[in-house]
mmCIF file of C-alpha atoms in Angstrom:
data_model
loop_
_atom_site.group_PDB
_atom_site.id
_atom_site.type_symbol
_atom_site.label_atom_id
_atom_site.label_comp_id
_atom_site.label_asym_id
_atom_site.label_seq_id
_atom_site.Cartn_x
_atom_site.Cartn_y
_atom_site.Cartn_z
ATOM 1 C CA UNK A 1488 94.031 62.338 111.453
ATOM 2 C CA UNK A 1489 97.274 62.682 113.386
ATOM 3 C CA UNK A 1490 99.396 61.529 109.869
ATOM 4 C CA UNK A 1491 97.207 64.306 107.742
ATOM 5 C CA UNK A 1492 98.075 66.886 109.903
ATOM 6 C CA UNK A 1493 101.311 65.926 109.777
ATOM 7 C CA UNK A 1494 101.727 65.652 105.673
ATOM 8 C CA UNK A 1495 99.510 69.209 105.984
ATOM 9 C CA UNK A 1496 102.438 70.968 108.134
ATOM 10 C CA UNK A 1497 105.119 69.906 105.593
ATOM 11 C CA UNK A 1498 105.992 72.486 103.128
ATOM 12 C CA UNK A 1499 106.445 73.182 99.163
ATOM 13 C CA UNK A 1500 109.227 74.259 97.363
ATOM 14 C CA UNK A 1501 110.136 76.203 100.582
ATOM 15 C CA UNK A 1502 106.776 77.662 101.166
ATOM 16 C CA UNK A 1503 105.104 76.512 104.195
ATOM 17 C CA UNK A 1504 101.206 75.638 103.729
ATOM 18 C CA UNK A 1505 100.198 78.567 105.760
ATOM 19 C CA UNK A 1506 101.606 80.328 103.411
ATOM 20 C CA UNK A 1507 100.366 78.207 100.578
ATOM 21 C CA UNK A 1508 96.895 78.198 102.238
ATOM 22 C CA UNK A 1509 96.726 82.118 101.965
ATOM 23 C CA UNK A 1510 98.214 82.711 98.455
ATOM 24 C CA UNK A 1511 95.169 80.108 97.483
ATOM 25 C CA UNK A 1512 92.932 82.604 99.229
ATOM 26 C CA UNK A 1513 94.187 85.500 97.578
ATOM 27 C CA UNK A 1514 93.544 84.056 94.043
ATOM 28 C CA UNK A 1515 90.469 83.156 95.163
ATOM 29 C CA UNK A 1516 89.268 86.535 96.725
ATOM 30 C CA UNK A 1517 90.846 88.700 94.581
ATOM 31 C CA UNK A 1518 89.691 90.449 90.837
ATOM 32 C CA UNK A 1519 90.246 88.134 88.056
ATOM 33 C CA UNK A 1520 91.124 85.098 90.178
ATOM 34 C CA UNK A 1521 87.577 83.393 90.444
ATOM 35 C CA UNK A 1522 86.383 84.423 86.835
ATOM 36 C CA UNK A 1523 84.190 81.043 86.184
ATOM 37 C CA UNK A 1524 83.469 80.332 89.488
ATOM 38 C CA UNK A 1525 80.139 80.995 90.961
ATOM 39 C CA UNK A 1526 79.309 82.684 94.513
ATOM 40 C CA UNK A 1527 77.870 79.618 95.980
ATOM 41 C CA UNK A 1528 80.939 77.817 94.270
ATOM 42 C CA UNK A 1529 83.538 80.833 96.007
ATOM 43 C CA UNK A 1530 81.257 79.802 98.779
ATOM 44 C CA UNK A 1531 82.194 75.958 99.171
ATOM 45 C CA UNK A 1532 85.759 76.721 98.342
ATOM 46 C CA UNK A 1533 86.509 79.179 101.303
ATOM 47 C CA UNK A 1534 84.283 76.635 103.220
ATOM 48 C CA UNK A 1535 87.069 73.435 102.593
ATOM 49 C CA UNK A 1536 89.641 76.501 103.552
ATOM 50 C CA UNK A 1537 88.726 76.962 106.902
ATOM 51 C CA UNK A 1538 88.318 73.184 107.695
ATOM 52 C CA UNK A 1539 91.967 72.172 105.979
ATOM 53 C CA UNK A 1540 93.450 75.086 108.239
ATOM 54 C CA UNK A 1541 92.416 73.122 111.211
ATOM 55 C CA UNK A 1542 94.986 70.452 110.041
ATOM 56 C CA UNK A 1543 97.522 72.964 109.637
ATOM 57 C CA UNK A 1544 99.830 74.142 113.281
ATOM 58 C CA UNK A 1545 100.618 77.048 112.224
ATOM 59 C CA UNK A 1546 97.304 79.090 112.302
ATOM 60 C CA UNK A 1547 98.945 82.810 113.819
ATOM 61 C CA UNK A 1548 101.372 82.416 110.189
ATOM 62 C CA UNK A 1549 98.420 81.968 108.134
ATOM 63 C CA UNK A 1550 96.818 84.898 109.607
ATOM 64 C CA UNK A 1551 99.866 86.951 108.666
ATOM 65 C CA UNK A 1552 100.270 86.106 105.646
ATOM 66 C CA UNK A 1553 96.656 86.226 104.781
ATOM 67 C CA UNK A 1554 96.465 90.345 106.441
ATOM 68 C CA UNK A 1555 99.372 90.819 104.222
ATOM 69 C CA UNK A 1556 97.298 90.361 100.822
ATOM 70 C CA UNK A 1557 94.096 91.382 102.305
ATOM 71 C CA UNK A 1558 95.719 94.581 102.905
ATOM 72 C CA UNK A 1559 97.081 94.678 99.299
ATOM 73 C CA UNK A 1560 92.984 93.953 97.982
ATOM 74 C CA UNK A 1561 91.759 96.179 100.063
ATOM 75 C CA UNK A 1562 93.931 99.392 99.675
ATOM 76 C CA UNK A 1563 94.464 98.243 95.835
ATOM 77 C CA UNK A 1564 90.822 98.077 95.225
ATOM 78 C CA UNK A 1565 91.511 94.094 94.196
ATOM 79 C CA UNK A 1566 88.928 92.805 96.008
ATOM 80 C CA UNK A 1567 86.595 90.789 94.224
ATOM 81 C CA UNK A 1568 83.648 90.936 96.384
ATOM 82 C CA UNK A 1569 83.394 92.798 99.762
ATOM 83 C CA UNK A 1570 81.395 90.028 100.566
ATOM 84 C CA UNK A 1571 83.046 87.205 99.959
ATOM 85 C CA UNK A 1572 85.997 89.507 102.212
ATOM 86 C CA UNK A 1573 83.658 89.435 105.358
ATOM 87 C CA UNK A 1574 82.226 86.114 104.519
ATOM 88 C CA UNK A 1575 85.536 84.564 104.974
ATOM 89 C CA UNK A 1576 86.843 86.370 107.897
ATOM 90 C CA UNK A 1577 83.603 85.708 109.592
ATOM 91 C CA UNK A 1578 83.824 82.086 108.801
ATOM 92 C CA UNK A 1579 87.776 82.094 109.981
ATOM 93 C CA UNK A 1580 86.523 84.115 113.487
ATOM 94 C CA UNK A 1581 83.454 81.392 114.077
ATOM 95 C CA UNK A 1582 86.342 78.178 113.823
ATOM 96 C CA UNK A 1583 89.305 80.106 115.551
ATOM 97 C CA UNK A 1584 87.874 82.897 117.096
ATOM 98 C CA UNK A 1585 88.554 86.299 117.583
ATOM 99 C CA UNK A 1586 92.435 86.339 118.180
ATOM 100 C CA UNK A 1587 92.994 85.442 114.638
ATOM 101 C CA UNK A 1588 90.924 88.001 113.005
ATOM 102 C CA UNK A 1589 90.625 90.815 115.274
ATOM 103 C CA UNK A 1590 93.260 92.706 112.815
ATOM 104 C CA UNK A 1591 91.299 91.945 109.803
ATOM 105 C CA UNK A 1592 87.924 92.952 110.976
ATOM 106 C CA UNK A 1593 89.705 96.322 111.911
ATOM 107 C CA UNK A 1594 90.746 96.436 108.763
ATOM 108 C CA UNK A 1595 87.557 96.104 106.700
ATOM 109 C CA UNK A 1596 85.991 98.600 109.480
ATOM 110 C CA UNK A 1597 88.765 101.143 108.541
ATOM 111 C CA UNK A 1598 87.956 101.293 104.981
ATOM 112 C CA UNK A 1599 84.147 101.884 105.488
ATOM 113 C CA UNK A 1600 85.251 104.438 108.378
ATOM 114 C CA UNK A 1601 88.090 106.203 105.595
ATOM 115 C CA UNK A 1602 85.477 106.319 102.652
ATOM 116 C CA UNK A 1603 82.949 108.535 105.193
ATOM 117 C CA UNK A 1604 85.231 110.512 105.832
ATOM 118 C CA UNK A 1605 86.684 110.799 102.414
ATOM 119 C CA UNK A 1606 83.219 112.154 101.898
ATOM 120 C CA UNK A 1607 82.887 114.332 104.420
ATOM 121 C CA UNK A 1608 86.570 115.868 103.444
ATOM 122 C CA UNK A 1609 85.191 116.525 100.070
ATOM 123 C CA UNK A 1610 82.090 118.669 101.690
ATOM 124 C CA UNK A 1611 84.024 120.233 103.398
ATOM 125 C CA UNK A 1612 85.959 121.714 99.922
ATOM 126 C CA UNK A 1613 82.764 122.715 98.686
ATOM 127 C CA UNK A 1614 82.063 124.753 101.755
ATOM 128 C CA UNK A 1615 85.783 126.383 101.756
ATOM 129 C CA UNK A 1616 86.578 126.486 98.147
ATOM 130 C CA UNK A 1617 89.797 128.792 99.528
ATOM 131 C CA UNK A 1618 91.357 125.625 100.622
ATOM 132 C CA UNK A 1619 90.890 123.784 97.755
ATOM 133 C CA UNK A 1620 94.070 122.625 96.408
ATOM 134 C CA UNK A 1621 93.020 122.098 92.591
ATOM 135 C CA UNK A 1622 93.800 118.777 92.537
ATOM 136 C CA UNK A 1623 91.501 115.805 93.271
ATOM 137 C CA UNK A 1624 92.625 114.601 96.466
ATOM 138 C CA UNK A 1625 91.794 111.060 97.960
ATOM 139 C CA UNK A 1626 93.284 109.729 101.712
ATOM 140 C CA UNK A 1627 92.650 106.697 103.632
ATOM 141 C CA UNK A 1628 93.184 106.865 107.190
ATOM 142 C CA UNK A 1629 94.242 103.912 108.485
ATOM 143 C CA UNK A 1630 94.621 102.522 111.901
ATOM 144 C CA UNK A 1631 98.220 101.631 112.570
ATOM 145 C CA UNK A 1632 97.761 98.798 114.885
ATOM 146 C CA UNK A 1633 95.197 97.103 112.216
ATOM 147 C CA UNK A 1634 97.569 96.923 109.000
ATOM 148 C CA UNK A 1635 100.808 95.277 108.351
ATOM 149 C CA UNK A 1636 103.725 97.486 108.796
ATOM 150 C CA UNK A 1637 104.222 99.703 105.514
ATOM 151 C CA UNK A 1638 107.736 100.961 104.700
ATOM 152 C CA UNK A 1639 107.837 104.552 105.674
ATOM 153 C CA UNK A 1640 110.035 106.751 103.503
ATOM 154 C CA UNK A 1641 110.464 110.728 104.050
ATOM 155 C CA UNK A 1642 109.926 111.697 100.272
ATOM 156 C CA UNK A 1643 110.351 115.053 99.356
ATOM 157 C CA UNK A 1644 106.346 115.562 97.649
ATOM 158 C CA UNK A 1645 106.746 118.371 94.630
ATOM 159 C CA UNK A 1646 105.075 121.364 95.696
ATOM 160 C CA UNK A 1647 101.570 120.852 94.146
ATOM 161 C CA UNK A 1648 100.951 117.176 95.992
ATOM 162 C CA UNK A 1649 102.815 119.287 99.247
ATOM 163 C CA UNK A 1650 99.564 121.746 99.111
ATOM 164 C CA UNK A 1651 97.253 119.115 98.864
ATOM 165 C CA UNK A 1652 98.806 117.115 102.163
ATOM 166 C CA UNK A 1653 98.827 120.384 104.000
ATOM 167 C CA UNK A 1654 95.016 120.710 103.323
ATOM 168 C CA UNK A 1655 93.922 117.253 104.435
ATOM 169 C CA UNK A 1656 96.374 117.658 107.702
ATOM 170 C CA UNK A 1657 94.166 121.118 108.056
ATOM 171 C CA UNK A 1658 90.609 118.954 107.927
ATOM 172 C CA UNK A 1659 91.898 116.432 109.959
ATOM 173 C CA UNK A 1660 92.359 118.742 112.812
ATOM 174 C CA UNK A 1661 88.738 120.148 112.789
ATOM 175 C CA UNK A 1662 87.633 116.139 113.220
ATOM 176 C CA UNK A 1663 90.617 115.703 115.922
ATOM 177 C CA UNK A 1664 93.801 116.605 117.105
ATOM 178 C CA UNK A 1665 94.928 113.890 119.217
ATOM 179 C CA UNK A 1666 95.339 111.624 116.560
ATOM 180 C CA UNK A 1667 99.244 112.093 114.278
ATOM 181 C CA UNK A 1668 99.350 111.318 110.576
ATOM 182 C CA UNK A 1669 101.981 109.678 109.329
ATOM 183 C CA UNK A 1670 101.743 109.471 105.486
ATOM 184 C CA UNK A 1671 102.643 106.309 103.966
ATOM 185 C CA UNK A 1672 103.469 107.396 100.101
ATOM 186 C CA UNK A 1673 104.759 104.162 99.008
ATOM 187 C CA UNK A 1674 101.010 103.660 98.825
ATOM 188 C CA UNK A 1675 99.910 106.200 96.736
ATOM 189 C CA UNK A 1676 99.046 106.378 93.497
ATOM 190 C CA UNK A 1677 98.568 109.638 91.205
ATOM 191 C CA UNK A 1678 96.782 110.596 87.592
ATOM 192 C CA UNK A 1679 98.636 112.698 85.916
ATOM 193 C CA UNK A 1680 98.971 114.439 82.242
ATOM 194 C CA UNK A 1681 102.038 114.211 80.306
ATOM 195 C CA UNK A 1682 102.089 116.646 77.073
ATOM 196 C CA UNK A 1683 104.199 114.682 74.426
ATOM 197 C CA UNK A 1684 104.354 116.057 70.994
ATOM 198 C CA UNK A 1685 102.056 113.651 69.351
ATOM 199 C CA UNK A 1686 99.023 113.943 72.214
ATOM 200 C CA UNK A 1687 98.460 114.500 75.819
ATOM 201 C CA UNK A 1688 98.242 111.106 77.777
ATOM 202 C CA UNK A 1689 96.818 110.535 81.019
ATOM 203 C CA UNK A 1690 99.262 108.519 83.265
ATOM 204 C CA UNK A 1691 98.092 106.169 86.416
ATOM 205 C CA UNK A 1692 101.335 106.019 88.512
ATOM 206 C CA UNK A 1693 102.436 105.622 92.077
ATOM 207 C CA UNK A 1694 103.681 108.780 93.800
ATOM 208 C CA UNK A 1695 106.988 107.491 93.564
ATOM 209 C CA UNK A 1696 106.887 108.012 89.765
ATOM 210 C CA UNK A 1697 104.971 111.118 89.736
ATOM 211 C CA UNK A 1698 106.837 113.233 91.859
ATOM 212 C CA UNK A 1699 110.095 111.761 89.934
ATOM 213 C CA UNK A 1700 108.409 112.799 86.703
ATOM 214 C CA UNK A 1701 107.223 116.343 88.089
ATOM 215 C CA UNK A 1702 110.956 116.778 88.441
ATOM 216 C CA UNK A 1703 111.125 117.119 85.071
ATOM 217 C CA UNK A 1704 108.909 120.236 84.509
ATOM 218 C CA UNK A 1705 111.866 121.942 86.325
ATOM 219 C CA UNK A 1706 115.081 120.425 84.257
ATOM 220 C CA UNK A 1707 115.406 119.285 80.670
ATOM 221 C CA UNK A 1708 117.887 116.513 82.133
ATOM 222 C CA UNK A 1709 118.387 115.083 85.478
ATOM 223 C CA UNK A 1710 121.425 112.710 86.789
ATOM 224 C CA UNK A 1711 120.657 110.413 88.717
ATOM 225 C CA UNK A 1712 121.933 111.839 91.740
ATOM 226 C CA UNK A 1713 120.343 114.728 91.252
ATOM 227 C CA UNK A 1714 116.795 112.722 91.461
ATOM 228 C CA UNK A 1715 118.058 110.620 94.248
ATOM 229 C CA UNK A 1716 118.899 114.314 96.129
ATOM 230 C CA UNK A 1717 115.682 115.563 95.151
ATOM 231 C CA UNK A 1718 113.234 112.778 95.814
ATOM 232 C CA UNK A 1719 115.238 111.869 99.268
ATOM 233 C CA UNK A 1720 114.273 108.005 98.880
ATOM 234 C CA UNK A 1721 116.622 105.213 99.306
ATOM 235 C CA UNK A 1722 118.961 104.112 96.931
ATOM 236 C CA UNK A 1723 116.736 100.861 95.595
ATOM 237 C CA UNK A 1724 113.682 102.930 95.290
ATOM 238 C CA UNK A 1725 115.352 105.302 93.325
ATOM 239 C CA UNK A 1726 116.184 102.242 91.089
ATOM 240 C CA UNK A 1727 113.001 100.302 91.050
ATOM 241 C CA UNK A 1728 111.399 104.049 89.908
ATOM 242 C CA UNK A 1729 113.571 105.062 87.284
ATOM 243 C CA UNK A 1730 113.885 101.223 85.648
ATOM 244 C CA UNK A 1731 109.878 101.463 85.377
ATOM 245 C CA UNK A 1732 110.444 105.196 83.530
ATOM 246 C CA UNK A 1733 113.090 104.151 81.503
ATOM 247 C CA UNK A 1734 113.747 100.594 80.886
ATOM 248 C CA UNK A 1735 110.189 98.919 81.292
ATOM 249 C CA UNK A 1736 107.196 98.935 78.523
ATOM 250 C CA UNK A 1737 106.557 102.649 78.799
ATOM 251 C CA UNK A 1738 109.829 104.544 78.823
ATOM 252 C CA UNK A 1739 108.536 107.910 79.802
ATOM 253 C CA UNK A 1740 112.528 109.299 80.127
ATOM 254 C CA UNK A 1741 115.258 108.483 77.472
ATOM 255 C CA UNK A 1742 118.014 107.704 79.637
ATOM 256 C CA UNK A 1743 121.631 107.433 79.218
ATOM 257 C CA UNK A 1744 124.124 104.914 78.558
ATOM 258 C CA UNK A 1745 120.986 102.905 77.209
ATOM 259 C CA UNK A 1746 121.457 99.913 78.912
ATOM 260 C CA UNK A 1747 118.388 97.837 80.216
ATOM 261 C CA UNK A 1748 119.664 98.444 84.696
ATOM 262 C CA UNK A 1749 120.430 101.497 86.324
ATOM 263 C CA UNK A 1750 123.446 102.736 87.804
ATOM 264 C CA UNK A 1751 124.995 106.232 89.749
ATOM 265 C CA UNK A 1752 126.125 107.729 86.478
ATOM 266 C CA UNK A 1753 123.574 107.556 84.559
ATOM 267 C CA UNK A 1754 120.863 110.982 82.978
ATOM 268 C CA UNK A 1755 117.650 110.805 82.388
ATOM 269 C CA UNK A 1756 115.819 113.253 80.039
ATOM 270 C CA UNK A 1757 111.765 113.779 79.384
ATOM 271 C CA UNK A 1758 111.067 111.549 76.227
ATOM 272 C CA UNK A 1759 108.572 113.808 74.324
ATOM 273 C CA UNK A 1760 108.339 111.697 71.276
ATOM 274 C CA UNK A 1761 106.720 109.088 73.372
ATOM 275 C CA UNK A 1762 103.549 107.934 71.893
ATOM 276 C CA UNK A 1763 101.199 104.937 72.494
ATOM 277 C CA UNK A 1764 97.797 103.760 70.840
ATOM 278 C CA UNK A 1765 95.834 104.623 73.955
ATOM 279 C CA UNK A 1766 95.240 107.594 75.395
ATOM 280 C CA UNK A 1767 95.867 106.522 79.108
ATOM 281 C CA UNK A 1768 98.052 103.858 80.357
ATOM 282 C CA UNK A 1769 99.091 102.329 83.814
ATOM 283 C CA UNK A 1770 102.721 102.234 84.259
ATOM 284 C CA UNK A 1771 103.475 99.616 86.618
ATOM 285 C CA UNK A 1772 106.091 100.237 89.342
ATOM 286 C CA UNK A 1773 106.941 96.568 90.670
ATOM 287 C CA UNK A 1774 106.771 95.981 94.267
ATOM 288 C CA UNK A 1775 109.952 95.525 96.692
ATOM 289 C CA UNK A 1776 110.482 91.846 97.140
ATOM 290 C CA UNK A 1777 108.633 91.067 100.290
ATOM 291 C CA UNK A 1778 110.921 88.583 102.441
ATOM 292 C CA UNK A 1779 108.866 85.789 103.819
ATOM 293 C CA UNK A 1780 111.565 85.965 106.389
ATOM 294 C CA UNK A 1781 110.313 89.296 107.570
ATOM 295 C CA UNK A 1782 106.938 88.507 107.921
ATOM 296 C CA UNK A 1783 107.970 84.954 110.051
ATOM 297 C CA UNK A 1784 109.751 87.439 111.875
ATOM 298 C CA UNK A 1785 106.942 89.064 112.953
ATOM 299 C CA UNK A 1786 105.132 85.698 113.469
ATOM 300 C CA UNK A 1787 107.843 85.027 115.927
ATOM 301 C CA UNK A 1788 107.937 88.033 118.114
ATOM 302 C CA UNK A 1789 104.419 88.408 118.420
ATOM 303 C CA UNK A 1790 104.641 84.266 119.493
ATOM 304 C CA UNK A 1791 107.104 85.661 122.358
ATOM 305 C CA UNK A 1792 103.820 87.943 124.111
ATOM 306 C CA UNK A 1793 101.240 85.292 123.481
ATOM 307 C CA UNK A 1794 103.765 82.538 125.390
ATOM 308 C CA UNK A 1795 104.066 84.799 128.291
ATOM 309 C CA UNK A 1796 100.871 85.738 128.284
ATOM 310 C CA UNK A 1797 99.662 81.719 128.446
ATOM 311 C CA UNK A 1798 102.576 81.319 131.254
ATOM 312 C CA UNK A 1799 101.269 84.127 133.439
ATOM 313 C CA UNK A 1800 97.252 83.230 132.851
ATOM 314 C CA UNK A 1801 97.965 79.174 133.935
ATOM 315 C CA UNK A 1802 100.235 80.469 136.762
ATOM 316 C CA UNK A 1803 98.365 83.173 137.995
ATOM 317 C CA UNK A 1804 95.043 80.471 138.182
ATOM 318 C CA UNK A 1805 97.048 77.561 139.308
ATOM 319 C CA UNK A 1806 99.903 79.770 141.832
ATOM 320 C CA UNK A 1807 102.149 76.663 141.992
ATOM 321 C CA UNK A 1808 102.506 74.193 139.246
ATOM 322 C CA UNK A 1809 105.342 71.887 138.081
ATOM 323 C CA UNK A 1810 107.552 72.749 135.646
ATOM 324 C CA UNK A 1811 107.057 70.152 133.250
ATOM 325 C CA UNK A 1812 103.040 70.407 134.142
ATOM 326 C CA UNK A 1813 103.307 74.194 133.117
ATOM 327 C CA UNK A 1814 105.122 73.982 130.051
ATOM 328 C CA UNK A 1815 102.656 70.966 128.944
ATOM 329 C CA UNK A 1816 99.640 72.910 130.062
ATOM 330 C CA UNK A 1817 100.893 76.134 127.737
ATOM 331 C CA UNK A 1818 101.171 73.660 124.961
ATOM 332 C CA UNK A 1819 97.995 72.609 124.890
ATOM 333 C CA UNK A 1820 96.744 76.289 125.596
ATOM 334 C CA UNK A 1821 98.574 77.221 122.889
ATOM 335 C CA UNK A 1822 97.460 74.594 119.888
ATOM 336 C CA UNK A 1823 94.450 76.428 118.853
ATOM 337 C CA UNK A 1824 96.650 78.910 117.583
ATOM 338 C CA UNK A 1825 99.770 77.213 116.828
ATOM 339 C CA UNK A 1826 102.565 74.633 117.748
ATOM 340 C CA UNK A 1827 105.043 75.820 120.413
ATOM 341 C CA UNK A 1828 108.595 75.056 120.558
ATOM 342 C CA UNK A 1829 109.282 73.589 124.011
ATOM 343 C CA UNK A 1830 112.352 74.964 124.047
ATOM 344 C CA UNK A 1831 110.568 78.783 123.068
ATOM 345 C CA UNK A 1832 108.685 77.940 126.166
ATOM 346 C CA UNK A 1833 111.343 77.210 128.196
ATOM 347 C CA UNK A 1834 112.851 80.324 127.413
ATOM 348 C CA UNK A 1835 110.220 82.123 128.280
ATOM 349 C CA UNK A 1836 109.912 80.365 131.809
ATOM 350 C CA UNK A 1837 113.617 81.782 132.241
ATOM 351 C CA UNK A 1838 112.500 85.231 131.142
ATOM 352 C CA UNK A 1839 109.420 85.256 132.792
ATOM 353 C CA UNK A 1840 111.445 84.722 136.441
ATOM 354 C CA UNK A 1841 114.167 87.316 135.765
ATOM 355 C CA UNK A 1842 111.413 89.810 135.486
ATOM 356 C CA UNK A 1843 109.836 88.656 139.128
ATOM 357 C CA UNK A 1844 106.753 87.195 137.605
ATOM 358 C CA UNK A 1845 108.033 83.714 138.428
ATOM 359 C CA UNK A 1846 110.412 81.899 141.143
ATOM 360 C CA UNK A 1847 111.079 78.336 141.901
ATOM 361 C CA UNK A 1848 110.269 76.731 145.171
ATOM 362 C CA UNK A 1849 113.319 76.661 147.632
ATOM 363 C CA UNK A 1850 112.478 73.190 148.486
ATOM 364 C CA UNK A 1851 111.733 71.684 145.454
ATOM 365 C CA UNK A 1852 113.185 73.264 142.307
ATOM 366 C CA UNK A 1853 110.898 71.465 140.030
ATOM 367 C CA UNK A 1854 107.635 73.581 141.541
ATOM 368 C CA UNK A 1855 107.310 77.292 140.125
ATOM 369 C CA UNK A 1856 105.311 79.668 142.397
ATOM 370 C CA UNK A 1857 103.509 82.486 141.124
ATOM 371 C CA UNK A 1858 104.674 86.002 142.329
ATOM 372 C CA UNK A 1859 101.253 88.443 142.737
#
């Protein structure tokens, strides 16, 4: 058992299995992964999941990784089966417990919480058709301490998505007004109609790309420091959003030099000769590389609280305990979750007696004493 665990921590191709273990998952789970599988089959699979994770140390990375595409299914409406969702959670929470999936069970509650009151907001348009916006509005509101940390960008919204934002913010404060919303638009994701001379098309983009294109009802041409002015995003956003317009299947804007990357000099014009068979197409804006550095970032500070917290439970039950004792104690406290560093624990021990939690006994520097 001992030699499988230990071939089960080694990585792939620089991936570690945790984060093997919850791509798997995400195929699995997620629309168009688990086509000729059956539910009893999805079943068994998750089932062999949960047990090979017990072979694998690093349980708190899988559960990052994991939240990170359950958050993408969720918000992304790429979830299979909501069942299958809280069938597999549950099954995690009944083998590891609640530590691991408190976040995700938050999350799945937030989503049945944000579609009542999506409801709700849309009553209460009916009943005040003054603040009506005239566009179909849809928010989730999400619990910041449930979801991974979304990038947060201060985009200037064109004046008709401004409106509808103002009139959410207004309902929001007739349900409460202790609670701040912070609007995440590199979420969002807009329908709108693009009048080209051969037919009107019906374009599913993020808000990113529709408040670039909106731009354009303004100005027959646009550098691209003009956009980047206007839209007040970051340089590689501005990128990623004008290569989708302009270099990718759909190029929405002629732009020039026409070269296949963007650069500071270049202008963009409306393409109005565009034309495509269908009469509404997705134009896909592809996601900032995601560093698996940043999320085993995360991993690691959280790793720092959970350490201190073991250290300060063990001494606070045992009040004196040997140094060696404690940090082998922690380790074992630790396992269920994953494998320390001794040397992270160590540190921590340090830490923990610079703050006055912890002091060594004058007499015998190996003994720690508790401080109440």
């Amino acid at each position: 058992m001992e030699a499988f665990q230990i071939f089960c921590d080694k990585g792939v191709a620089g991936s570690s299995s945790a984060e093997l273990l919850a791509t798997f998952c995400d195929y699995i789970l997620k629309k168009g992964g688990q086509e000729k599988l059956s539910d009893d089959a999805i079943e068994e699979t998750l089932d062999k999941v949960v047990k090979l994770l017990t072979y694998i140390s690093d349980k708190d990375l899988f559960a990052e990784f994991y939240r990170k595409k359950l958050a993408r299914r969720l918000l992304f409406d790429k979830s299979a089966n909501d069942e299958h969702e809280r069938s597999t959670i549950t099954k995690l929470k009944q083998q590891y417990g609640c530590l691991l999936t408190s976040q995700m069970e938050g999350m799945v509650k937030d989503l049945m919480i944000a579609r009542q009151d999506q409801a709700i907001f849309e009553e209460y348009l009916r009943n005040n058709p003054h603040a009506n916006p005239g566009t179909e509005l849809t928010v989730t509101v999400l619990t910041a301490g449930f979801w991974p940390n979304f990038k947060y960008s201060g985009l200037n919204l064109p004046a008709e998505m401004g409106k509808c934002v103002e009139v959410f913010r207004e309902f929001y404060q007739t349900k409460t007004k202790q609670r701040k919303l912070t609007w995440i638009h590199s979420l969002g994701t807009c329908n709108i109609y693009g009048n080209f001379e051969q037919k009107t098309m019906e374009l599913i983009v993020t808000t990113y790309q529709a408040s670039t294109l909106l731009l354009f009802n303004a100005s027959d041409k646009l550098s691209y420091k003009d956009i980047m002015a206007q839209l007040n995003l970051p340089d590689e956003d501005v990128v990623r959003v004008l290569h989708s317009l302009s270099c990718g299947k759909y190029k929405i804007l002629y732009k020039e030099p026409k070269t296949k990357t963007i650069s500071h000099n270049d202008v963009f014009e409306f393409n109005s000769k565009f034309t495509d068979k269908m009469r509404r197409i997705k134009i896909p804006l592809p996601s900032p590389v995601e560093e698996k550095k940043v999320i085993e970032d995360v991993v690691d500070k959280d790793r720092r609280y959970i350490i201190d917290a073991s250290i300060v439970q063990i001494m606070k039950s045992r009040k004196v305990l040997d140094y060696q004792q404690l940090v082998t104690t922690c380790i074992e406290h630790l396992a269920y979750k994953f494998k320390p560093n001794v040397k992270a624990i160590k540190m921590r021990i340090e830490i923990l007696m610079e703050r006055d939690y912890l002091e060594r006994d004058m007499k015998n520097p190996n003994l720690l004493k508790y401080l109440a």
